[in-house]
Amino acid sequence: MSTAGKDATSVMISLHAPETLAKHMKRIRQVGILPKERLTAASSSTECTEQALVELKQQQMEDDFAQLHDFFDREGWYERIMWPYAFVFMRIALLWTLGLYGMKRGAESDNYGWTCLGSACLGFFFQNVAFVGHDIGHGSVTMCIAVDSWLGLVIGNLWTGIDMTWWKSTHYVHHSATNALDDDPDIQHSPIFCFDPGFEAGRFSTYHGRFLPQCIAFLVKRQHLYFHIVMAFARFNLYIQSILHLIQTCPFRTTTTNATNTTTSTTVTDTLTGETRTKYAWHKPPAHHWLASVISLTGFYAFYINFFLSLNNLPHTALALLLSHAVAGILHVQILLSHVAMDYCNSGPGHSQNVGYYQWQALSTMDIACHPIMDWFHGGLQFQLEHHMFPRLPRWRLRKAIPHVDEIFHKYNIVQPVRIPFLTANLQVLSHLKRVGEQVASCLNKQT
C-alpha cells in the first residue's frame, strides 16, 4: 500500500528474487501501465529548467542502480554462502552454553559475578541469533524461501521467542517504506518516542490500522534521556507483539462484521478529529504454518520459564532476566541508529520528497563505520544502506558492495552516503531526539 499509484519496480526487484516475481506477479491482474516520462539530453538545453535537470540525474541514477543489481545477479553475488555460518553457530553455541552455565552457577553459589557473566553471554546470544534470523527472514541464507521460512521457525521462534511471521510483516514494510511517517512501523512509537515533528498530533498508521496516540510533551521533551533505558527492555515488547500477531492471524479465528462473516477491511475513526481511514485485515497463513509458529514459540517460553524458575534464587533470577535482556537491547539500539537521525517523509519510499527508491535509501539510512574485526558485533547491520538497496545480498558481501554503491552516488553527486562510528551515531541520535523532543513539546505546550 505504501507504493500505491507509484512506480514500485525498484522496491519489488530489491526485495524479491526473480523466480518469486515470476511466480506471483502472473497472478496479479494488470489494470494499467504507469507511464514513465523520460527526459532526453536534447531537453537539457535552454528550455529545460533546473528542476528538470535534477530529475534527469535522479532518473539516470536509479537506472544505474538497477544495472548494478543486474551486475550482482550476473556475477553470482546473490548465490548462497554457507561456510561463514559455521563460525557464527560455533560462537552462538559457546555464548548459549556459557550463558546458562554462568547463571546457574551464580545462583547456586550466590556469586553475582557468575550471574552477570552468564547473563551477558545470554544477551549476546540473543543478539547474534537475531542477526542470523534477519538473514533468514530475507531469504539470504540458503537462498530458498521455503527452506529459510522453516529455518526461521527454529532460529526466530524457538531460539529467540520472536515470531518470524510477525517480524516479516513489519520488516518488509519497513524496507518498502523506510522512514515514512504513515507507513513505517519501525518509527511509530508515540507517545513514548517522537522521532519527527510530523508525529506531534498523532497520525494514522497504515501498518497498525489505527490512529497513533498524540505525543505527550512531558515525555518527548526527555526522550533523549530515557532512549537507551527503554531499549534495554524493548525485547519484552517483541514477545508481546509476536503473541498478538499470532492471535490476529489465527486461521481458525473468523473476523465478523455486521454485514458479512468475513472482511478484508474496516473503517477506523479518530475520536479526536473525526477523521476516518481504512484498516485492512491481516493476511492469515496456512494452518500448518501457523501451528508450527505457535508450537515453536511455546517451546521457547517453556524452556526459559523452566530454566529461570530452576535457579531457585529470586535476586539472581531477577538479575539474570533483566541483565540478559538489557544486553540483548544493544540490538534494538543498532536497529534504530541507522534511521532515527536521518530524513523522513509522509509516505514511502520518499514519495512526498519526489525522489527515487535508491536515492531515498541514502537519505533515510546511515551506515556504521567499523573495522572488519567488529563485524561479529554488528552482524551486517552496520551496512544498512547497502542492505536496504539490495536486501537479498548475503551479509558477507555487503562490505564489498560499498565501492560499487559509492561510485554511483559520487557520479551524480545528488546525495552522499553517511557512515559514522557507532558511538558517534549514538550521540547523533540522542542530539536528534533532544532537538525534536523540545520542538514538539514546545508546540504541544502552546496548544494547552
CSV table of C-alpha atoms in Angstrom, one decimal:
chain,number,residue,atom,x,y,z
A,1,MET,CA,0.0,0.0,0.0
A,2,SER,CA,3.0,2.4,0.6
A,3,THR,CA,3.7,2.4,-3.2
A,4,ALA,CA,0.1,2.6,-4.4
A,5,GLY,CA,-0.1,4.7,-7.6
A,6,LYS,CA,3.6,4.9,-7.8
A,7,ASP,CA,6.3,3.0,-9.7
A,8,ALA,CA,7.2,0.1,-7.4
A,9,THR,CA,9.6,-1.6,-9.8
A,10,SER,CA,12.8,-0.9,-7.7
A,11,VAL,CA,11.0,-1.9,-4.5
A,12,MET,CA,9.8,-5.2,-5.9
A,13,ILE,CA,13.1,-6.1,-7.6
A,14,SER,CA,15.2,-5.4,-4.5
A,15,LEU,CA,13.0,-7.4,-2.1
A,16,HIS,CA,12.1,-10.4,-4.2
A,17,ALA,CA,14.0,-13.0,-6.1
A,18,PRO,CA,13.3,-13.2,-9.9
A,19,GLU,CA,11.7,-16.6,-9.6
A,20,THR,CA,9.4,-15.2,-6.8
A,21,LEU,CA,8.3,-12.4,-9.0
A,22,ALA,CA,7.8,-14.7,-12.0
A,23,LYS,CA,5.6,-17.0,-9.9
A,24,HIS,CA,3.4,-14.5,-8.1
A,25,MET,CA,3.2,-11.5,-10.5
A,26,LYS,CA,1.4,-13.5,-13.1
A,27,ARG,CA,-1.5,-13.9,-10.6
A,28,ILE,CA,-1.9,-10.2,-10.4
A,29,ARG,CA,-4.4,-8.6,-12.7
A,30,GLN,CA,-2.9,-5.8,-14.7
A,31,VAL,CA,-5.2,-2.7,-14.5
A,32,GLY,CA,-2.9,-0.3,-16.3
A,33,ILE,CA,0.7,0.7,-17.1
A,34,LEU,CA,2.3,3.6,-15.2
A,35,PRO,CA,3.8,6.0,-17.8
A,36,LYS,CA,7.4,6.8,-17.1
A,37,GLU,CA,8.3,10.1,-18.8
A,38,ARG,CA,12.0,10.3,-19.5
A,39,LEU,CA,13.8,13.5,-20.2
A,40,THR,CA,16.3,13.4,-23.1
A,41,ALA,CA,19.6,15.1,-23.4
A,42,ALA,CA,18.0,17.3,-26.0
A,43,SER,CA,15.7,18.7,-23.4
A,44,SER,CA,18.6,19.8,-21.3
A,45,SER,CA,19.0,23.0,-23.3
A,46,THR,CA,17.6,26.4,-22.6
A,47,GLU,CA,14.0,25.1,-22.4
A,48,CYS,CA,14.9,22.7,-19.6
A,49,THR,CA,14.5,24.0,-16.1
A,50,GLU,CA,17.0,23.3,-13.3
A,51,GLN,CA,14.4,21.0,-11.6
A,52,ALA,CA,14.1,19.0,-14.8
A,53,LEU,CA,17.9,18.5,-14.9
A,54,VAL,CA,17.8,17.3,-11.3
A,55,GLU,CA,15.0,14.9,-12.2
A,56,LEU,CA,17.1,13.7,-15.2
A,57,LYS,CA,20.0,12.9,-12.9
A,58,GLN,CA,17.8,11.2,-10.4
A,59,GLN,CA,16.3,9.1,-13.2
A,60,GLN,CA,19.7,8.1,-14.5
A,61,MET,CA,21.0,7.3,-11.0
A,62,GLU,CA,18.0,5.0,-10.5
A,63,ASP,CA,18.8,3.3,-13.8
A,64,ASP,CA,22.5,2.8,-12.8
A,65,PHE,CA,21.5,1.1,-9.5
A,66,ALA,CA,19.1,-1.1,-11.4
A,67,GLN,CA,22.1,-2.1,-13.7
A,68,LEU,CA,24.2,-2.7,-10.5
A,69,HIS,CA,21.5,-5.1,-9.3
A,70,ASP,CA,21.7,-6.9,-12.7
A,71,PHE,CA,25.5,-7.0,-12.3
A,72,PHE,CA,25.3,-8.6,-8.9
A,73,ASP,CA,22.9,-11.1,-10.3
A,74,ARG,CA,25.1,-12.0,-13.3
A,75,GLU,CA,28.3,-12.3,-11.2
A,76,GLY,CA,26.7,-14.6,-8.6
A,77,TRP,CA,26.6,-12.1,-5.7
A,78,TYR,CA,23.1,-13.4,-4.8
A,79,GLU,CA,24.3,-17.0,-4.6
A,80,ARG,CA,24.3,-18.5,-1.1
A,81,ILE,CA,27.5,-18.5,1.1
A,82,MET,CA,27.1,-21.1,3.9
A,83,TRP,CA,30.6,-21.6,5.3
A,84,PRO,CA,30.8,-18.4,7.4
A,85,TYR,CA,27.7,-19.6,9.3
A,86,ALA,CA,29.8,-22.4,10.7
A,87,PHE,CA,31.8,-19.9,12.8
A,88,VAL,CA,28.6,-18.0,13.6
A,89,PHE,CA,26.9,-21.1,15.0
A,90,MET,CA,30.1,-22.0,17.0
A,91,ARG,CA,30.0,-18.6,18.6
A,92,ILE,CA,26.3,-18.8,19.2
A,93,ALA,CA,26.7,-22.3,20.9
A,94,LEU,CA,29.5,-21.0,23.1
A,95,LEU,CA,27.6,-17.9,24.2
A,96,TRP,CA,24.5,-20.0,25.0
A,97,THR,CA,26.4,-22.6,26.9
A,98,LEU,CA,28.4,-20.0,28.9
A,99,GLY,CA,25.2,-18.1,29.5
A,100,LEU,CA,23.2,-20.9,31.0
A,101,TYR,CA,26.2,-22.3,33.0
A,102,GLY,CA,27.1,-18.8,34.4
A,103,MET,CA,23.6,-18.0,35.5
A,104,LYS,CA,23.1,-21.5,37.0
A,105,ARG,CA,26.5,-21.4,38.9
A,106,GLY,CA,25.9,-17.9,40.0
A,107,ALA,CA,22.5,-18.7,41.5
A,108,GLU,CA,23.7,-21.9,43.2
A,109,SER,CA,26.9,-20.3,44.7
A,110,ASP,CA,25.3,-16.9,45.3
A,111,ASN,CA,28.1,-15.4,43.1
A,112,TYR,CA,26.9,-12.3,41.3
A,113,GLY,CA,30.0,-12.3,39.1
A,114,TRP,CA,29.0,-15.6,37.5
A,115,THR,CA,25.4,-14.4,37.2
A,116,CYS,CA,26.4,-11.2,35.4
A,117,LEU,CA,28.8,-13.1,33.1
A,118,GLY,CA,26.2,-15.7,32.2
A,119,SER,CA,23.5,-13.0,31.7
A,120,ALA,CA,25.8,-11.0,29.4
A,121,CYS,CA,26.6,-14.1,27.4
A,122,LEU,CA,22.9,-15.0,27.0
A,123,GLY,CA,22.2,-11.4,25.9
A,124,PHE,CA,24.9,-11.6,23.2
A,125,PHE,CA,23.5,-15.0,22.2
A,126,PHE,CA,20.1,-13.4,21.6
A,127,GLN,CA,21.7,-10.6,19.6
A,128,ASN,CA,23.8,-12.9,17.4
A,129,VAL,CA,21.0,-15.3,16.8
A,130,ALA,CA,18.9,-12.3,15.7
A,131,PHE,CA,21.5,-11.5,13.1
A,132,VAL,CA,21.0,-15.0,11.6
A,133,GLY,CA,17.3,-14.6,11.9
A,134,HIS,CA,17.5,-11.4,9.9
A,135,ASP,CA,19.4,-13.1,7.2
A,136,ILE,CA,16.9,-16.0,7.1
A,137,GLY,CA,14.0,-13.5,7.0
A,138,HIS,CA,15.3,-12.1,3.8
A,139,GLY,CA,15.9,-15.5,2.3
A,140,SER,CA,19.7,-14.8,2.1
A,141,VAL,CA,20.9,-17.9,3.9
A,142,THR,CA,20.0,-20.9,1.7
A,143,MET,CA,18.5,-18.6,-1.0
A,144,CYS,CA,15.5,-20.8,-0.9
A,145,ILE,CA,12.4,-19.0,0.5
A,146,ALA,CA,10.7,-22.3,1.6
A,147,VAL,CA,13.8,-23.6,3.4
A,148,ASP,CA,14.6,-20.3,5.0
A,149,SER,CA,11.0,-20.0,6.2
A,150,TRP,CA,11.1,-23.2,8.1
A,151,LEU,CA,14.6,-22.5,9.4
A,152,GLY,CA,13.1,-19.2,10.7
A,153,LEU,CA,10.8,-21.1,13.0
A,154,VAL,CA,13.8,-22.6,14.7
A,155,ILE,CA,16.1,-19.6,14.6
A,156,GLY,CA,13.5,-17.0,15.3
A,157,ASN,CA,10.6,-18.6,17.2
A,158,LEU,CA,12.3,-21.4,19.1
A,159,TRP,CA,15.7,-19.8,19.8
A,160,THR,CA,14.7,-16.2,20.4
A,161,GLY,CA,11.0,-16.1,21.2
A,162,ILE,CA,10.2,-13.7,18.3
A,163,ASP,CA,7.7,-14.9,15.8
A,164,MET,CA,9.2,-14.8,12.2
A,165,THR,CA,5.8,-14.2,10.6
A,166,TRP,CA,5.3,-11.1,12.7
A,167,TRP,CA,8.9,-10.0,12.0
A,168,LYS,CA,8.5,-10.4,8.3
A,169,SER,CA,5.2,-8.5,8.3
A,170,THR,CA,6.7,-5.5,9.9
A,171,HIS,CA,10.3,-5.6,8.5
A,172,TYR,CA,9.3,-5.9,4.8
A,173,VAL,CA,7.0,-2.8,5.2
A,174,HIS,CA,10.0,-1.0,6.8
A,175,HIS,CA,12.1,-1.8,3.8
A,176,SER,CA,9.5,-0.7,1.2
A,177,ALA,CA,8.6,2.5,3.1
A,178,THR,CA,11.7,3.4,5.1
A,179,ASN,CA,11.1,6.4,7.5
A,180,ALA,CA,7.7,7.0,6.0
A,181,LEU,CA,5.6,8.6,8.8
A,182,ASP,CA,2.3,6.9,7.7
A,183,ASP,CA,3.7,3.5,6.7
A,184,ASP,CA,6.9,2.5,8.5
A,185,PRO,CA,6.1,0.7,11.8
A,186,ASP,CA,9.7,0.8,12.9
A,187,ILE,CA,9.4,4.5,13.6
A,188,GLN,CA,5.9,4.7,15.0
A,189,HIS,CA,6.4,4.6,18.8
A,190,SER,CA,4.3,7.5,20.1
A,191,PRO,CA,3.6,8.6,22.7
A,192,ILE,CA,6.9,7.1,24.1
A,193,PHE,CA,9.1,8.4,21.3
A,194,CYS,CA,8.7,11.1,18.7
A,195,PHE,CA,11.3,10.8,16.0
A,196,ASP,CA,10.0,13.5,13.8
A,197,PRO,CA,7.7,16.6,14.3
A,198,GLY,CA,5.2,15.0,12.0
A,199,PHE,CA,4.2,12.7,14.8
A,200,GLU,CA,3.2,15.6,17.1
A,201,ALA,CA,-0.5,15.3,16.7
A,202,GLY,CA,-0.6,11.6,16.0
A,203,ARG,CA,-1.1,10.0,12.6
A,204,PHE,CA,-2.9,7.1,11.0
A,205,SER,CA,-0.6,4.0,10.8
A,206,THR,CA,-1.3,2.1,7.6
A,207,TYR,CA,0.5,-0.9,9.2
A,208,HIS,CA,-1.2,-1.0,12.6
A,209,GLY,CA,-4.5,0.2,11.1
A,210,ARG,CA,-5.2,2.7,13.8
A,211,PHE,CA,-4.5,6.3,14.7
A,212,LEU,CA,-1.4,6.7,16.8
A,213,PRO,CA,-1.8,8.5,20.1
A,214,GLN,CA,-0.8,12.1,20.4
A,215,CYS,CA,2.6,12.8,21.8
A,216,ILE,CA,3.0,13.8,25.5
A,217,ALA,CA,5.0,16.9,26.0
A,218,PHE,CA,6.4,15.8,29.3
A,219,LEU,CA,7.7,12.6,27.8
A,220,VAL,CA,9.1,13.6,24.4
A,221,LYS,CA,11.0,16.6,26.0
A,222,ARG,CA,13.0,14.0,27.9
A,223,GLN,CA,13.1,11.2,25.3
A,224,HIS,CA,16.8,11.6,24.8
A,225,LEU,CA,17.4,10.8,28.5
A,226,TYR,CA,15.5,7.5,28.5
A,227,PHE,CA,16.1,6.3,25.0
A,228,HIS,CA,18.8,3.7,26.0
A,229,ILE,CA,16.8,2.7,29.1
A,230,VAL,CA,13.8,1.8,27.0
A,231,MET,CA,15.9,-0.1,24.5
A,232,ALA,CA,17.1,-2.2,27.4
A,233,PHE,CA,13.6,-3.5,27.9
A,234,ALA,CA,12.4,-3.4,24.3
A,235,ARG,CA,12.8,-7.1,23.8
A,236,PHE,CA,9.8,-7.7,26.1
A,237,ASN,CA,7.7,-5.7,23.7
A,238,LEU,CA,8.7,-8.0,20.8
A,239,TYR,CA,7.5,-11.0,22.8
A,240,ILE,CA,4.1,-9.3,23.2
A,241,GLN,CA,3.9,-8.2,19.5
A,242,SER,CA,4.7,-11.8,18.4
A,243,ILE,CA,1.8,-13.2,20.5
A,244,LEU,CA,-0.6,-10.6,19.4
A,245,HIS,CA,0.2,-11.2,15.8
A,246,LEU,CA,-0.4,-14.9,16.1
A,247,ILE,CA,-3.7,-14.2,17.7
A,248,GLN,CA,-4.7,-11.8,15.0
A,249,THR,CA,-3.6,-14.1,12.2
A,250,CYS,CA,-5.1,-17.3,13.6
A,251,PRO,CA,-6.6,-19.1,10.6
A,252,PHE,CA,-9.2,-20.7,12.9
A,253,ARG,CA,-10.4,-17.3,14.0
A,254,THR,CA,-13.1,-15.7,11.9
A,255,THR,CA,-13.4,-11.9,11.8
A,256,THR,CA,-17.0,-10.8,11.5
A,257,THR,CA,-18.8,-7.6,10.7
A,258,ASN,CA,-22.5,-6.7,10.7
A,259,ALA,CA,-22.9,-7.4,7.0
A,260,THR,CA,-20.8,-10.4,6.3
A,261,ASN,CA,-19.0,-13.2,8.0
A,262,THR,CA,-15.5,-12.2,6.8
A,263,THR,CA,-14.0,-8.9,5.9
A,264,THR,CA,-10.8,-7.6,4.3
A,265,SER,CA,-11.2,-4.0,5.6
A,266,THR,CA,-12.9,-1.9,8.2
A,267,THR,CA,-13.3,1.8,8.8
A,268,VAL,CA,-11.4,3.4,11.7
A,269,THR,CA,-12.4,6.8,13.1
A,270,ASP,CA,-10.2,9.2,15.1
A,271,THR,CA,-12.1,10.1,18.2
A,272,LEU,CA,-10.4,13.5,18.4
A,273,THR,CA,-10.7,14.8,14.8
A,274,GLY,CA,-13.4,12.6,13.4
A,275,GLU,CA,-11.2,11.6,10.5
A,276,THR,CA,-11.9,8.1,9.1
A,277,ARG,CA,-9.4,5.8,7.4
A,278,THR,CA,-9.5,2.2,6.2
A,279,LYS,CA,-7.9,-0.6,8.1
A,280,TYR,CA,-7.0,-3.8,6.1
A,281,ALA,CA,-7.2,-7.3,7.6
A,282,TRP,CA,-4.0,-9.2,8.3
A,283,HIS,CA,-3.1,-12.0,5.9
A,284,LYS,CA,-3.6,-15.4,7.5
A,285,PRO,CA,-1.0,-18.1,6.9
A,286,PRO,CA,-1.8,-21.7,6.2
A,287,ALA,CA,-3.0,-23.6,9.3
A,288,HIS,CA,0.0,-25.9,9.4
A,289,HIS,CA,2.5,-23.0,9.3
A,290,TRP,CA,0.6,-21.1,12.0
A,291,LEU,CA,0.5,-24.1,14.2
A,292,ALA,CA,4.3,-24.6,13.7
A,293,SER,CA,4.8,-21.0,14.7
A,294,VAL,CA,2.8,-21.4,17.9
A,295,ILE,CA,4.5,-24.7,18.8
A,296,SER,CA,8.0,-23.4,18.3
A,297,LEU,CA,7.2,-20.2,20.2
A,298,THR,CA,5.7,-22.2,23.0
A,299,GLY,CA,8.9,-24.3,23.1
A,300,PHE,CA,11.0,-21.1,23.7
A,301,TYR,CA,8.8,-19.9,26.6
A,302,ALA,CA,8.5,-23.3,28.2
A,303,PHE,CA,12.3,-23.8,28.2
A,304,TYR,CA,13.3,-20.4,29.6
A,305,ILE,CA,10.5,-20.1,32.1
A,306,ASN,CA,11.5,-23.5,33.4
A,307,PHE,CA,15.2,-22.5,33.4
A,308,PHE,CA,14.7,-19.3,35.3
A,309,LEU,CA,12.5,-20.9,37.9
A,310,SER,CA,15.0,-23.7,38.3
A,311,LEU,CA,17.6,-21.1,39.6
A,312,ASN,CA,15.5,-21.0,42.8
A,313,ASN,CA,17.1,-17.8,43.9
A,314,LEU,CA,14.9,-14.7,43.4
A,315,PRO,CA,17.6,-12.0,43.4
A,316,HIS,CA,19.8,-13.9,40.9
A,317,THR,CA,16.8,-14.8,38.8
A,318,ALA,CA,15.7,-11.2,38.5
A,319,LEU,CA,19.2,-10.0,37.8
A,320,ALA,CA,19.7,-12.7,35.1
A,321,LEU,CA,16.4,-12.0,33.4
A,322,LEU,CA,16.8,-8.2,33.3
A,323,LEU,CA,20.5,-8.1,32.5
A,324,SER,CA,20.4,-10.6,29.7
A,325,HIS,CA,17.6,-8.7,28.1
A,326,ALA,CA,19.4,-5.4,28.7
A,327,VAL,CA,22.5,-6.7,26.9
A,328,ALA,CA,20.2,-8.0,24.1
A,329,GLY,CA,18.8,-4.5,23.9
A,330,ILE,CA,22.0,-3.4,22.2
A,331,LEU,CA,20.4,-4.9,19.1
A,332,HIS,CA,17.5,-2.5,19.3
A,333,VAL,CA,19.9,0.4,19.5
A,334,GLN,CA,21.7,-0.9,16.5
A,335,ILE,CA,18.5,-1.1,14.5
A,336,LEU,CA,17.3,2.4,15.3
A,337,LEU,CA,20.7,4.0,14.9
A,338,SER,CA,20.5,3.6,11.1
A,339,HIS,CA,17.4,5.6,10.7
A,340,VAL,CA,16.3,7.8,13.6
A,341,ALA,CA,18.6,10.8,12.8
A,342,MET,CA,18.0,10.7,9.1
A,343,ASP,CA,15.3,12.1,6.8
A,344,TYR,CA,11.6,11.4,7.0
A,345,CYS,CA,8.7,11.6,4.5
A,346,ASN,CA,5.0,11.4,4.8
A,347,SER,CA,4.6,8.3,2.7
A,348,GLY,CA,7.2,6.0,1.3
A,349,PRO,CA,9.6,5.4,-0.1
A,350,GLY,CA,10.3,9.1,-0.3
A,351,HIS,CA,7.2,9.9,-2.4
A,352,SER,CA,6.5,13.2,-0.6
A,353,GLN,CA,10.1,14.2,-1.3
A,354,ASN,CA,9.9,13.3,-5.1
A,355,VAL,CA,13.0,11.2,-5.0
A,356,GLY,CA,13.6,7.7,-6.3
A,357,TYR,CA,13.8,4.5,-4.3
A,358,TYR,CA,17.6,4.2,-4.2
A,359,GLN,CA,18.1,7.9,-3.5
A,360,TRP,CA,15.7,7.7,-0.6
A,361,GLN,CA,17.6,4.8,1.0
A,362,ALA,CA,20.7,7.1,1.2
A,363,LEU,CA,18.6,9.9,2.7
A,364,SER,CA,16.9,7.8,5.3
A,365,THR,CA,19.6,5.3,6.1
A,366,MET,CA,23.1,5.5,7.5
A,367,ASP,CA,26.0,3.0,7.8
A,368,ILE,CA,28.1,2.4,10.9
A,369,ALA,CA,31.8,2.7,10.1
A,370,CYS,CA,33.7,-0.1,11.9
A,371,HIS,CA,36.8,-2.3,11.4
A,372,PRO,CA,36.1,-5.8,10.0
A,373,ILE,CA,37.1,-7.3,13.3
A,374,MET,CA,33.9,-5.9,14.8
A,375,ASP,CA,31.6,-7.4,12.2
A,376,TRP,CA,30.6,-10.1,14.7
A,377,PHE,CA,29.1,-7.3,16.9
A,378,HIS,CA,27.1,-5.7,14.2
A,379,GLY,CA,26.0,-8.7,12.2
A,380,GLY,CA,25.7,-6.9,8.9
A,381,LEU,CA,23.5,-4.1,10.4
A,382,GLN,CA,26.5,-1.8,10.0
A,383,PHE,CA,25.9,-1.9,6.3
A,384,GLN,CA,22.2,-0.8,6.4
A,385,LEU,CA,22.4,1.4,3.3
A,386,GLU,CA,23.7,-1.4,1.1
A,387,HIS,CA,21.3,-3.8,2.8
A,388,HIS,CA,18.3,-1.6,2.1
A,389,MET,CA,19.3,-1.2,-1.5
A,390,PHE,CA,20.0,-4.9,-2.0
A,391,PRO,CA,18.2,-6.8,0.8
A,392,ARG,CA,18.8,-10.3,-0.7
A,393,LEU,CA,22.5,-9.8,-0.8
A,394,PRO,CA,24.2,-12.1,1.7
A,395,ARG,CA,25.7,-10.0,4.5
A,396,TRP,CA,29.2,-11.4,3.8
A,397,ARG,CA,29.2,-9.4,0.5
A,398,LEU,CA,27.8,-6.1,1.8
A,399,ARG,CA,31.2,-4.6,2.6
A,400,LYS,CA,32.4,-5.5,-0.9
A,401,ALA,CA,29.3,-3.8,-2.3
A,402,ILE,CA,30.3,-0.4,-0.8
A,403,PRO,CA,32.7,0.8,-3.5
A,404,HIS,CA,30.1,-0.1,-6.2
A,405,VAL,CA,27.4,1.9,-4.4
A,406,ASP,CA,29.6,4.8,-3.7
A,407,GLU,CA,30.8,5.0,-7.3
A,408,ILE,CA,27.2,5.7,-8.4
A,409,PHE,CA,26.4,8.2,-5.7
A,410,HIS,CA,29.7,10.1,-6.4
A,411,LYS,CA,29.0,10.1,-10.1
A,412,TYR,CA,25.7,12.1,-9.7
A,413,ASN,CA,26.6,13.9,-6.5
A,414,ILE,CA,22.9,14.3,-5.5
A,415,VAL,CA,23.2,12.7,-2.1
A,416,GLN,CA,26.2,11.1,-0.4
A,417,PRO,CA,26.1,8.1,1.9
A,418,VAL,CA,26.5,8.7,5.7
A,419,ARG,CA,29.0,6.4,7.5
A,420,ILE,CA,30.0,7.3,11.1
A,421,PRO,CA,31.3,5.3,14.0
A,422,PHE,CA,29.0,3.5,16.5
A,423,LEU,CA,29.5,5.9,19.4
A,424,THR,CA,29.2,9.0,17.1
A,425,ALA,CA,25.9,7.6,15.8
A,426,ASN,CA,24.6,7.2,19.3
A,427,LEU,CA,25.4,10.8,20.1
A,428,GLN,CA,23.8,12.0,16.9
A,429,VAL,CA,20.6,10.1,17.6
A,430,LEU,CA,20.4,11.5,21.1
A,431,SER,CA,21.0,15.0,19.8
A,432,HIS,CA,18.2,14.4,17.2
A,433,LEU,CA,15.8,13.1,19.9
A,434,LYS,CA,16.6,16.1,22.1
A,435,ARG,CA,16.0,18.6,19.3
A,436,VAL,CA,12.8,17.1,18.1
A,437,GLY,CA,11.5,16.5,21.6
A,438,GLU,CA,12.0,20.1,22.6
A,439,GLN,CA,10.4,21.3,19.4
A,440,VAL,CA,7.3,19.1,19.7
A,441,ALA,CA,7.0,19.7,23.5
A,442,SER,CA,7.0,23.5,22.9
A,443,CYS,CA,4.3,23.2,20.2
A,444,LEU,CA,2.2,21.0,22.5
A,445,ASN,CA,2.5,23.3,25.4
A,446,LYS,CA,1.4,26.3,23.4
A,447,GLN,CA,-1.8,24.4,22.5
A,448,THR,CA,-2.7,23.9,26.1
